[in-house]
Coordinates of N, CA and C in Angstrom, one line a residue:
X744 N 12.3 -17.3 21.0 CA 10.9 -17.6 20.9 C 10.7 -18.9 20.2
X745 N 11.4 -19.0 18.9 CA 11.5 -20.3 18.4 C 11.0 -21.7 19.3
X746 N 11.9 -21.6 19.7 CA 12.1 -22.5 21.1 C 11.5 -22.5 22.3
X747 N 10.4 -21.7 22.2 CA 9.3 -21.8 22.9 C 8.1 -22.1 22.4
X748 N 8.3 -22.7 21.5 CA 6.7 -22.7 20.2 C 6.7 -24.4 20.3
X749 N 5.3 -25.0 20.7 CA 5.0 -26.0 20.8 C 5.2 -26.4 19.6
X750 N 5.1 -28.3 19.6 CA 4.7 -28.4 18.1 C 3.1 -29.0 18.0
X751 N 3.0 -27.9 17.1 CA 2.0 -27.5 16.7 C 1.5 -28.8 15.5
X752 N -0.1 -28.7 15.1 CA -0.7 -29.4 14.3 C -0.4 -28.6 12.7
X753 N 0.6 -29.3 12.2 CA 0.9 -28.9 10.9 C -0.3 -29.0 9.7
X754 N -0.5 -27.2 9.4 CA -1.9 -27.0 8.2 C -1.8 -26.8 7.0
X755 N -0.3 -26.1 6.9 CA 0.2 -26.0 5.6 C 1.8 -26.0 5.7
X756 N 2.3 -26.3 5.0 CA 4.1 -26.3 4.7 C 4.2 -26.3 3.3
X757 N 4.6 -25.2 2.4 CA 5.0 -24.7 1.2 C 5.8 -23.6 0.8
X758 N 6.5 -23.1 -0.2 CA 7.0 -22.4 -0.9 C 6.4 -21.4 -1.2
X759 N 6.2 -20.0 -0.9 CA 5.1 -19.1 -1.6 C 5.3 -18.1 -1.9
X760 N 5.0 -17.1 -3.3 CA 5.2 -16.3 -3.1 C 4.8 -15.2 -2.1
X761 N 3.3 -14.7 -1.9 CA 2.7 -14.2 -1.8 C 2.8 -14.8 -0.1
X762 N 3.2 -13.7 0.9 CA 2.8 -14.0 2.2 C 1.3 -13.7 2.8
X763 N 0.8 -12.7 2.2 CA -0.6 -12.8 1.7 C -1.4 -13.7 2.0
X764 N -1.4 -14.7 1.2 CA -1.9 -15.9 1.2 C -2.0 -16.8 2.6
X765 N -0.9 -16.7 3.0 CA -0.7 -17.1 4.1 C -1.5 -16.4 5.5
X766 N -1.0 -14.8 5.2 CA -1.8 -14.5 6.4 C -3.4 -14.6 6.6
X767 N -3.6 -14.4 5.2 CA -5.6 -14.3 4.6 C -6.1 -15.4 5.2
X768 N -5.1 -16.7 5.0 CA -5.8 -18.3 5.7 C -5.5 -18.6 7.1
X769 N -4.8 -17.7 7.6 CA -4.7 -17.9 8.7 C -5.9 -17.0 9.4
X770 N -6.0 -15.8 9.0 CA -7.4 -15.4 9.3 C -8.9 -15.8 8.5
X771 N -8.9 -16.1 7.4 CA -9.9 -17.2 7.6 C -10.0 -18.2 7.6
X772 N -9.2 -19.1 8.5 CA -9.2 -20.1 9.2 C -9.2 -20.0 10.8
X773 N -9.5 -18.8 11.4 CA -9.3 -18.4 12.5 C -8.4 -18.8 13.2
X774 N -7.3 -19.1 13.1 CA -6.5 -19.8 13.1 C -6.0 -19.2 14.6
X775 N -5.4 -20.6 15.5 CA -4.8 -20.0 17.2 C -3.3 -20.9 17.0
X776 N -2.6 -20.4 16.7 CA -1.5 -21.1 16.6 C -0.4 -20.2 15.5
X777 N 0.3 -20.9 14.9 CA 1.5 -19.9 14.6 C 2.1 -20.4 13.0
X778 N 2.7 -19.0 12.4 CA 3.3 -19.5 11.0 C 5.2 -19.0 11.2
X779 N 5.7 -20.0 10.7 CA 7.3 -19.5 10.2 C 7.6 -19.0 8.9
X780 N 8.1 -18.1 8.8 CA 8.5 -17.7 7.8 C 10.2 -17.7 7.5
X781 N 10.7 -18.6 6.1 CA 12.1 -18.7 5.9 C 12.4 -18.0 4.9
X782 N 12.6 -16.7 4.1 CA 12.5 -16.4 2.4 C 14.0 -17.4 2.7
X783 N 13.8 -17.5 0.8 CA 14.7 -18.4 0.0 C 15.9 -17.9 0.4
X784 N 16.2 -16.9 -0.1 CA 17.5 -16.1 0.5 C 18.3 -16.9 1.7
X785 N 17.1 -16.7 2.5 CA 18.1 -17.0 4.1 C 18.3 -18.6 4.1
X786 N 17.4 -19.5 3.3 CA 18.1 -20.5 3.0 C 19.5 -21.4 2.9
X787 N 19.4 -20.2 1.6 CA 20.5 -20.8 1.0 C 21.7 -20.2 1.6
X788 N 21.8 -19.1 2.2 CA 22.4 -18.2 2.9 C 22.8 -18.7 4.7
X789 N 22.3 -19.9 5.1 CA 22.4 -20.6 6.1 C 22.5 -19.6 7.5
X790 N 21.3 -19.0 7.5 CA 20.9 -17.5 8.4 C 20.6 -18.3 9.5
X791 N 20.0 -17.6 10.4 CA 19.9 -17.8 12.1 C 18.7 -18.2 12.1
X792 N 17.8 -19.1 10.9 CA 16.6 -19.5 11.1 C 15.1 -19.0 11.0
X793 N 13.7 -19.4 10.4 CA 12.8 -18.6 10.5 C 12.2 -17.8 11.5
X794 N 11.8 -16.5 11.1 CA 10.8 -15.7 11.7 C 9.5 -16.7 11.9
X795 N 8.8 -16.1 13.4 CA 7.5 -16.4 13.8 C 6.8 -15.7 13.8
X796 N 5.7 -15.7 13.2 CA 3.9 -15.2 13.8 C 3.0 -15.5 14.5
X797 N 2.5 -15.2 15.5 CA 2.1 -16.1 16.9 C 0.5 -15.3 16.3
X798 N -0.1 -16.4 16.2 CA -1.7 -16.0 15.6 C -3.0 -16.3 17.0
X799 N -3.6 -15.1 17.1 CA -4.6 -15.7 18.3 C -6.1 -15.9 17.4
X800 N -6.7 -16.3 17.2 CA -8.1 -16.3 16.3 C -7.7 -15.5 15.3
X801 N -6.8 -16.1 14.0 CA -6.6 -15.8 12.9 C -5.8 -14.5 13.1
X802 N -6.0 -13.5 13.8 CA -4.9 -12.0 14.8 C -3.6 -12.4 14.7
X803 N -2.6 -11.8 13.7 CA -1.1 -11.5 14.5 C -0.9 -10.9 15.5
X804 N -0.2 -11.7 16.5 CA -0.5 -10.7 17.5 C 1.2 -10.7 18.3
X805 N 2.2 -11.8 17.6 CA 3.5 -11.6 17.9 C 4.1 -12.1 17.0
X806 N 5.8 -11.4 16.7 CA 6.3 -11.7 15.7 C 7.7 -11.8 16.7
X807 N 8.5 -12.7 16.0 CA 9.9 -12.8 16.5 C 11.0 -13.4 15.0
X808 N 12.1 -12.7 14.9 CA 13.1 -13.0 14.4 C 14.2 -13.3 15.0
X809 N 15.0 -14.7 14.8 CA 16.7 -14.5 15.7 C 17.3 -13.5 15.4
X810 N 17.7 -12.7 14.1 CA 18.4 -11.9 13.9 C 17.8 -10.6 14.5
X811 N 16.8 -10.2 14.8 CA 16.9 -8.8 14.9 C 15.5 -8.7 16.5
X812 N 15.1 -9.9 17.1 CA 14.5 -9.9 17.4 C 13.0 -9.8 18.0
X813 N 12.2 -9.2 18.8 CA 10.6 -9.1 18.3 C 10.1 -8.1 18.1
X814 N 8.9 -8.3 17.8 CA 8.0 -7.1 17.6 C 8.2 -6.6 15.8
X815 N 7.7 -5.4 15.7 CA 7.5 -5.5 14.5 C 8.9 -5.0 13.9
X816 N 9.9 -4.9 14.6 CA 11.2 -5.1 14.4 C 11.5 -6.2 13.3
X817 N 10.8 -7.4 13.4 CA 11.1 -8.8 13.0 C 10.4 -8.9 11.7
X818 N 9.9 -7.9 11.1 CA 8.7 -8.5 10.2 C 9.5 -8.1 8.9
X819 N 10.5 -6.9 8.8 CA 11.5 -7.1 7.7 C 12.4 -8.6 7.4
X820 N 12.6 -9.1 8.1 CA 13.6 -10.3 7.8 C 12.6 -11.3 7.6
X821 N 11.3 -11.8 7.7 CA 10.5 -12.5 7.5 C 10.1 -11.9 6.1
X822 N 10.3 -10.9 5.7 CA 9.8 -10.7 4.0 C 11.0 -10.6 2.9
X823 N 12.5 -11.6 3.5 CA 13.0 -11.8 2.2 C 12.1 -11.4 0.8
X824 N 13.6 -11.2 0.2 CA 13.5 -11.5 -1.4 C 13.1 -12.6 -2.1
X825 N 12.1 -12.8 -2.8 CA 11.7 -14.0 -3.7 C 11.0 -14.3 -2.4
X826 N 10.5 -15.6 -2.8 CA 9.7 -17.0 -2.2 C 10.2 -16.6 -0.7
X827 N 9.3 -17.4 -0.3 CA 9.7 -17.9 1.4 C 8.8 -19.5 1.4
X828 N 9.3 -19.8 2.6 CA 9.2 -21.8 2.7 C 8.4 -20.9 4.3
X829 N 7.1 -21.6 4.1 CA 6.1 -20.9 5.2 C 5.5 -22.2 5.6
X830 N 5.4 -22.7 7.0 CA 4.8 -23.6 8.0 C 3.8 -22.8 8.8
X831 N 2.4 -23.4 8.6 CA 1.2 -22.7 9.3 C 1.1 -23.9 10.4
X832 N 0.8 -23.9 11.4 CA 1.1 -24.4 12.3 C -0.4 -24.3 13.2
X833 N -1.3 -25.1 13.7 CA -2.2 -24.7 15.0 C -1.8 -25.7 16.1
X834 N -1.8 -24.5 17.7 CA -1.3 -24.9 18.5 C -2.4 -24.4 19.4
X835 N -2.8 -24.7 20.8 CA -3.8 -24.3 21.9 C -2.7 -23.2 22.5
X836 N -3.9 -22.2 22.6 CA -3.4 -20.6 23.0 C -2.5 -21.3 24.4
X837 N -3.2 -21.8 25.0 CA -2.1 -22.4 26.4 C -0.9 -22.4 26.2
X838 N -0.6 -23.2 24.7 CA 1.3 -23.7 24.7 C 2.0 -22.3 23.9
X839 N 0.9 -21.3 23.8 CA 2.0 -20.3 23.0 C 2.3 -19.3 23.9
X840 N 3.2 -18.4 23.4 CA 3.7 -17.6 24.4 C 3.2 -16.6 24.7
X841 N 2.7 -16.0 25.8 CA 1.8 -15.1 26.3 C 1.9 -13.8 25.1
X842 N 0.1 -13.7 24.8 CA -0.2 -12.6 23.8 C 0.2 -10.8 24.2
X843 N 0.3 -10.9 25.6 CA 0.3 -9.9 25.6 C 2.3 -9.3 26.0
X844 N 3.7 -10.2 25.3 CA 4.2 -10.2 25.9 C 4.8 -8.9 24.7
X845 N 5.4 -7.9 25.6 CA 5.4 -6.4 25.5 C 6.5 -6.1 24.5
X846 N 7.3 -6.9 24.0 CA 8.8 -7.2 23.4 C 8.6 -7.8 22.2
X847 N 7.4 -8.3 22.0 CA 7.2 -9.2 20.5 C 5.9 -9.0 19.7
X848 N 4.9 -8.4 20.6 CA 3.7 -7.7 20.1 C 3.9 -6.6 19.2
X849 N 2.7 -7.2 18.4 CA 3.1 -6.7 16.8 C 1.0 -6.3 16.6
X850 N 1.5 -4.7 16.1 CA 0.2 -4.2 15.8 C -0.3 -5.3 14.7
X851 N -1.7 -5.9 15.0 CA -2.6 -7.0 14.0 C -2.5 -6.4 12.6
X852 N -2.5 -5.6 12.2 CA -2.4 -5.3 10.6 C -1.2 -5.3 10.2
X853 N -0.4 -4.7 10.9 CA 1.2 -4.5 10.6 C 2.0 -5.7 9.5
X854 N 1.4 -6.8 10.3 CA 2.3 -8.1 9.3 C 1.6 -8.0 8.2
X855 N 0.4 -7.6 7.2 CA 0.0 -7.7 5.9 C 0.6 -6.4 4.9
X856 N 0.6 -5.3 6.1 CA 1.4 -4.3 5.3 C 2.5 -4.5 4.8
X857 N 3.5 -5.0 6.3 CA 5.0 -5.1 5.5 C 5.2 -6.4 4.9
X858 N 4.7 -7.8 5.3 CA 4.8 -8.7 4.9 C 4.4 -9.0 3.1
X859 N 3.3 -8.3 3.0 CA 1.9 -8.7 1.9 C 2.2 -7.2 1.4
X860 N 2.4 -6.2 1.6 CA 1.9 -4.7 1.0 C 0.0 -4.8 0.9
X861 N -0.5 -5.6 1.7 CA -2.1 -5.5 1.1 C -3.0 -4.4 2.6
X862 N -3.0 -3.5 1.8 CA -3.7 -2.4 3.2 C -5.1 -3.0 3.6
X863 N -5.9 -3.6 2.3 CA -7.4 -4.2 2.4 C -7.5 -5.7 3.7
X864 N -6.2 -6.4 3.4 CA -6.0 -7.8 4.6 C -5.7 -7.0 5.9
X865 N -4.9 -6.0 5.9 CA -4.5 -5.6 7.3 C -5.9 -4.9 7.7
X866 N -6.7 -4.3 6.8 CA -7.9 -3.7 7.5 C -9.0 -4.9 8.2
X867 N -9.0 -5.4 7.3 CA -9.5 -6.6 7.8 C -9.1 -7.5 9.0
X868 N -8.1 -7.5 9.0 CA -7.2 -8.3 10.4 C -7.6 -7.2 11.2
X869 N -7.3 -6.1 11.2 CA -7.4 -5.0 12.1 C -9.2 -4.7 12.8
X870 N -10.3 -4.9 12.1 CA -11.3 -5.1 12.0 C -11.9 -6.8 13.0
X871 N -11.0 -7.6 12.8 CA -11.3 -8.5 13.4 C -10.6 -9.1 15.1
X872 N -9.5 -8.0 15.2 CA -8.7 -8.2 16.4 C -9.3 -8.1 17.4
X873 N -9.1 -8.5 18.8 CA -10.1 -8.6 19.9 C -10.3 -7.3 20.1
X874 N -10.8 -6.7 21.6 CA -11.3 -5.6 21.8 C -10.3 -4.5 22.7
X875 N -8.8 -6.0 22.8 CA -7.4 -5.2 23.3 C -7.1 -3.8 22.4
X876 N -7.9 -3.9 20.9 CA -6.9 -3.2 19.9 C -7.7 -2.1 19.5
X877 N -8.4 -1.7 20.1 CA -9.0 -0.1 19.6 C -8.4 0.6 19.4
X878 N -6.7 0.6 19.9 CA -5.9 2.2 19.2 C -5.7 1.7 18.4
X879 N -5.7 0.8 17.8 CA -5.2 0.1 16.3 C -6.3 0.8 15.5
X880 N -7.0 0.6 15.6 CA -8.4 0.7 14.6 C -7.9 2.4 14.6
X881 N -8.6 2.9 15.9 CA -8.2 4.6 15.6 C -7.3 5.6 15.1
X882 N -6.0 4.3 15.6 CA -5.1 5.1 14.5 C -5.2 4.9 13.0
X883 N -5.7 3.4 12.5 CA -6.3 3.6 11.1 C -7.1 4.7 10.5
X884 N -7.9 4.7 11.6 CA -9.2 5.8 11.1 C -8.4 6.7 10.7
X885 N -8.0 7.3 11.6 CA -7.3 8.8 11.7 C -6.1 9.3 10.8
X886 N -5.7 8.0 10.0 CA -4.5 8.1 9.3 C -5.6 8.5 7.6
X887 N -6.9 7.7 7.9 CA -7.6 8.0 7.0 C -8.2 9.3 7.0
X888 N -7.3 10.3 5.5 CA -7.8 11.6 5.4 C -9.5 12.2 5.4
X889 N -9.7 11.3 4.3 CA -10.9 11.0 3.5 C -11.8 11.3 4.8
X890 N -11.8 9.6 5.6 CA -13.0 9.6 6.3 C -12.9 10.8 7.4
X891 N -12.0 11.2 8.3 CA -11.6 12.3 8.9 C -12.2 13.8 8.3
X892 N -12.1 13.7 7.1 CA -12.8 14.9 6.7 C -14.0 14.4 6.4
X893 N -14.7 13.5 6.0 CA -16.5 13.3 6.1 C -17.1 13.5 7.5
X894 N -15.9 13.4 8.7 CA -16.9 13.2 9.7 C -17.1 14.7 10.3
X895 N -15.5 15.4 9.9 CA -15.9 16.7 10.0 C -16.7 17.9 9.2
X896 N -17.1 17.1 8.0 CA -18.4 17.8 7.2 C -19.7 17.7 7.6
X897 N -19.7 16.3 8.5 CA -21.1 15.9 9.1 C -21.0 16.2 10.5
X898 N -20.3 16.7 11.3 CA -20.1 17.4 12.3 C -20.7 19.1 11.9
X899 N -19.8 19.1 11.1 CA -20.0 20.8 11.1 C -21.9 21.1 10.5
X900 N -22.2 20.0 9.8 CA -23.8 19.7 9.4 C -24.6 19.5 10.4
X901 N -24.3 18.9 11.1 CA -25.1 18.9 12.3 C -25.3 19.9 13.4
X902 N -24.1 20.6 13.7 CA -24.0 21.8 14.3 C -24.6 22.7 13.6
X903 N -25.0 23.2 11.8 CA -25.5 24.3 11.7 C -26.9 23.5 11.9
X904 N -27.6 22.5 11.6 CA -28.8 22.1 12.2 C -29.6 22.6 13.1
X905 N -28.6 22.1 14.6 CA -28.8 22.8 15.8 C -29.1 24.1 16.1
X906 N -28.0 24.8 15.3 CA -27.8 26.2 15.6 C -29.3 27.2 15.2
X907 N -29.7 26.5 13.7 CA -30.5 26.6 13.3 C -31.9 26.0 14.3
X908 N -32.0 25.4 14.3 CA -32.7 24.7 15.3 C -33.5 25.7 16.9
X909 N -32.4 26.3 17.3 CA -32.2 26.9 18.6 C -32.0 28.6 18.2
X910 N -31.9 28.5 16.8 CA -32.4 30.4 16.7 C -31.1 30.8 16.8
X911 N -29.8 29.9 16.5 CA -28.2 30.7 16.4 C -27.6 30.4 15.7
X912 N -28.1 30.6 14.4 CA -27.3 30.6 12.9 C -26.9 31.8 13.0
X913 N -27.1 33.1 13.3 CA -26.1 34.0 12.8 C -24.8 33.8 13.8
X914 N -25.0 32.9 14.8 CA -24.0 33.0 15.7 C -22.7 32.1 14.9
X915 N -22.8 31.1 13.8 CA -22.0 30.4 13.4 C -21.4 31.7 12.1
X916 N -20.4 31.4 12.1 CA -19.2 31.9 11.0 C -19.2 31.1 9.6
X917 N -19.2 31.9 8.7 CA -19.5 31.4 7.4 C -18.1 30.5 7.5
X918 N -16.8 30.9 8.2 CA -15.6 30.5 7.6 C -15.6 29.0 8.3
X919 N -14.3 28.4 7.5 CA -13.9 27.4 8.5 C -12.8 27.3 9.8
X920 N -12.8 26.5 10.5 CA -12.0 26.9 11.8 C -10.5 26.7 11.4
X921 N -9.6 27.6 12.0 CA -8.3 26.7 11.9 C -7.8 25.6 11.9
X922 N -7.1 25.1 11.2 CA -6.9 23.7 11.3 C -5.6 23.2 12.0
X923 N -5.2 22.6 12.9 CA -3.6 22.3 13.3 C -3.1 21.2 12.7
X924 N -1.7 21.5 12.0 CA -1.1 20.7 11.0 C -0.9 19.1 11.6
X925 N -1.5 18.4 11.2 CA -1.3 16.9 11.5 C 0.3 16.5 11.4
X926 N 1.1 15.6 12.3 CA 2.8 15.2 12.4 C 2.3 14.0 11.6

């Protein structure tokens, strides 16, 4: 993929710790073009070259490594140890490589988790990805306990409402329903 990455209008080139930073400006910068990531390590270590993030409106939306190649396969080797040497890059969606290519597509939050550890940036990336990414969102939801159980307190609220409503509250059960173990 390297080698398919136009050259791009260079926006940032530095040393950083925090990949973080990097992806936060790339989403608010809306950014359509792409970042490399080198950690120091692979450097000095004379490795197979930086990892890519192929950004559509500030969205990760592909990642590629030489070593291990795409998808979110690639996003460990892009988060060496220590620093990494990061090029933010904007390029026209035209010269990048198709977003929806099935081998390098990388769930939009995924790079702040493993890259950043920041669950709040990936919500937010995740929050702002086009309208391709709805199982993204729902699998967030759903992974969230918390809200999963508010919506089933306000579900089961609404149903005694009704029931009550329509003269069939003795028909509801004081208990709660079985629950099937979540994998």
């Amino acid at each position: 993929m390297n080698d398919r990455l136009p050259a791009g209008r260079l926006l940032r080139s530095r040393v950083v710790e925090d990949p973080g930073a990097v992806l936060a400006d790339a989403l608010d910068r809306g950014l359509t073009g792409y970042a490399t990531f080198e950690p120091q390590g692979t450097l000095l270590a004379a490795e197979s070259g930086p990892g890519v993030l192929v950004f559509e409106a500030g969205v990760p939306r592909l990642a590629y490594h030489p070593r291990t190649g795409g998808g979110e396969a690639a996003l460990p080797a892009m988060a060496g140890p220590g620093p990494s040497r990061v090029e933010l890059c904007e390029a026209p969606a035209s010269a990048l490589p198709a977003f929806d290519a099935p081998s390098a597509s990388v769930e939009p939050g995924r790079p702040a988790e493993r890259l950043a550890a920041d669950p709040d940036l990936a919500a937010r990336t995740r929050r702002r990805a086009p309208d391709g990414d709805e199982g993204s969102a729902v699998e967030a939801f759903l992974e969230d306990e918390a809200a999963v159980e508010a919506v089933r307190r306000e579900a089961r609220a609404e149903a005694e409402r009704r029931a009550e409503e329509w003269g069939l509250a003795d028909a509801l059960g004081d208990e709660e329903p079985p629950r099937e173990p979540r994998e």
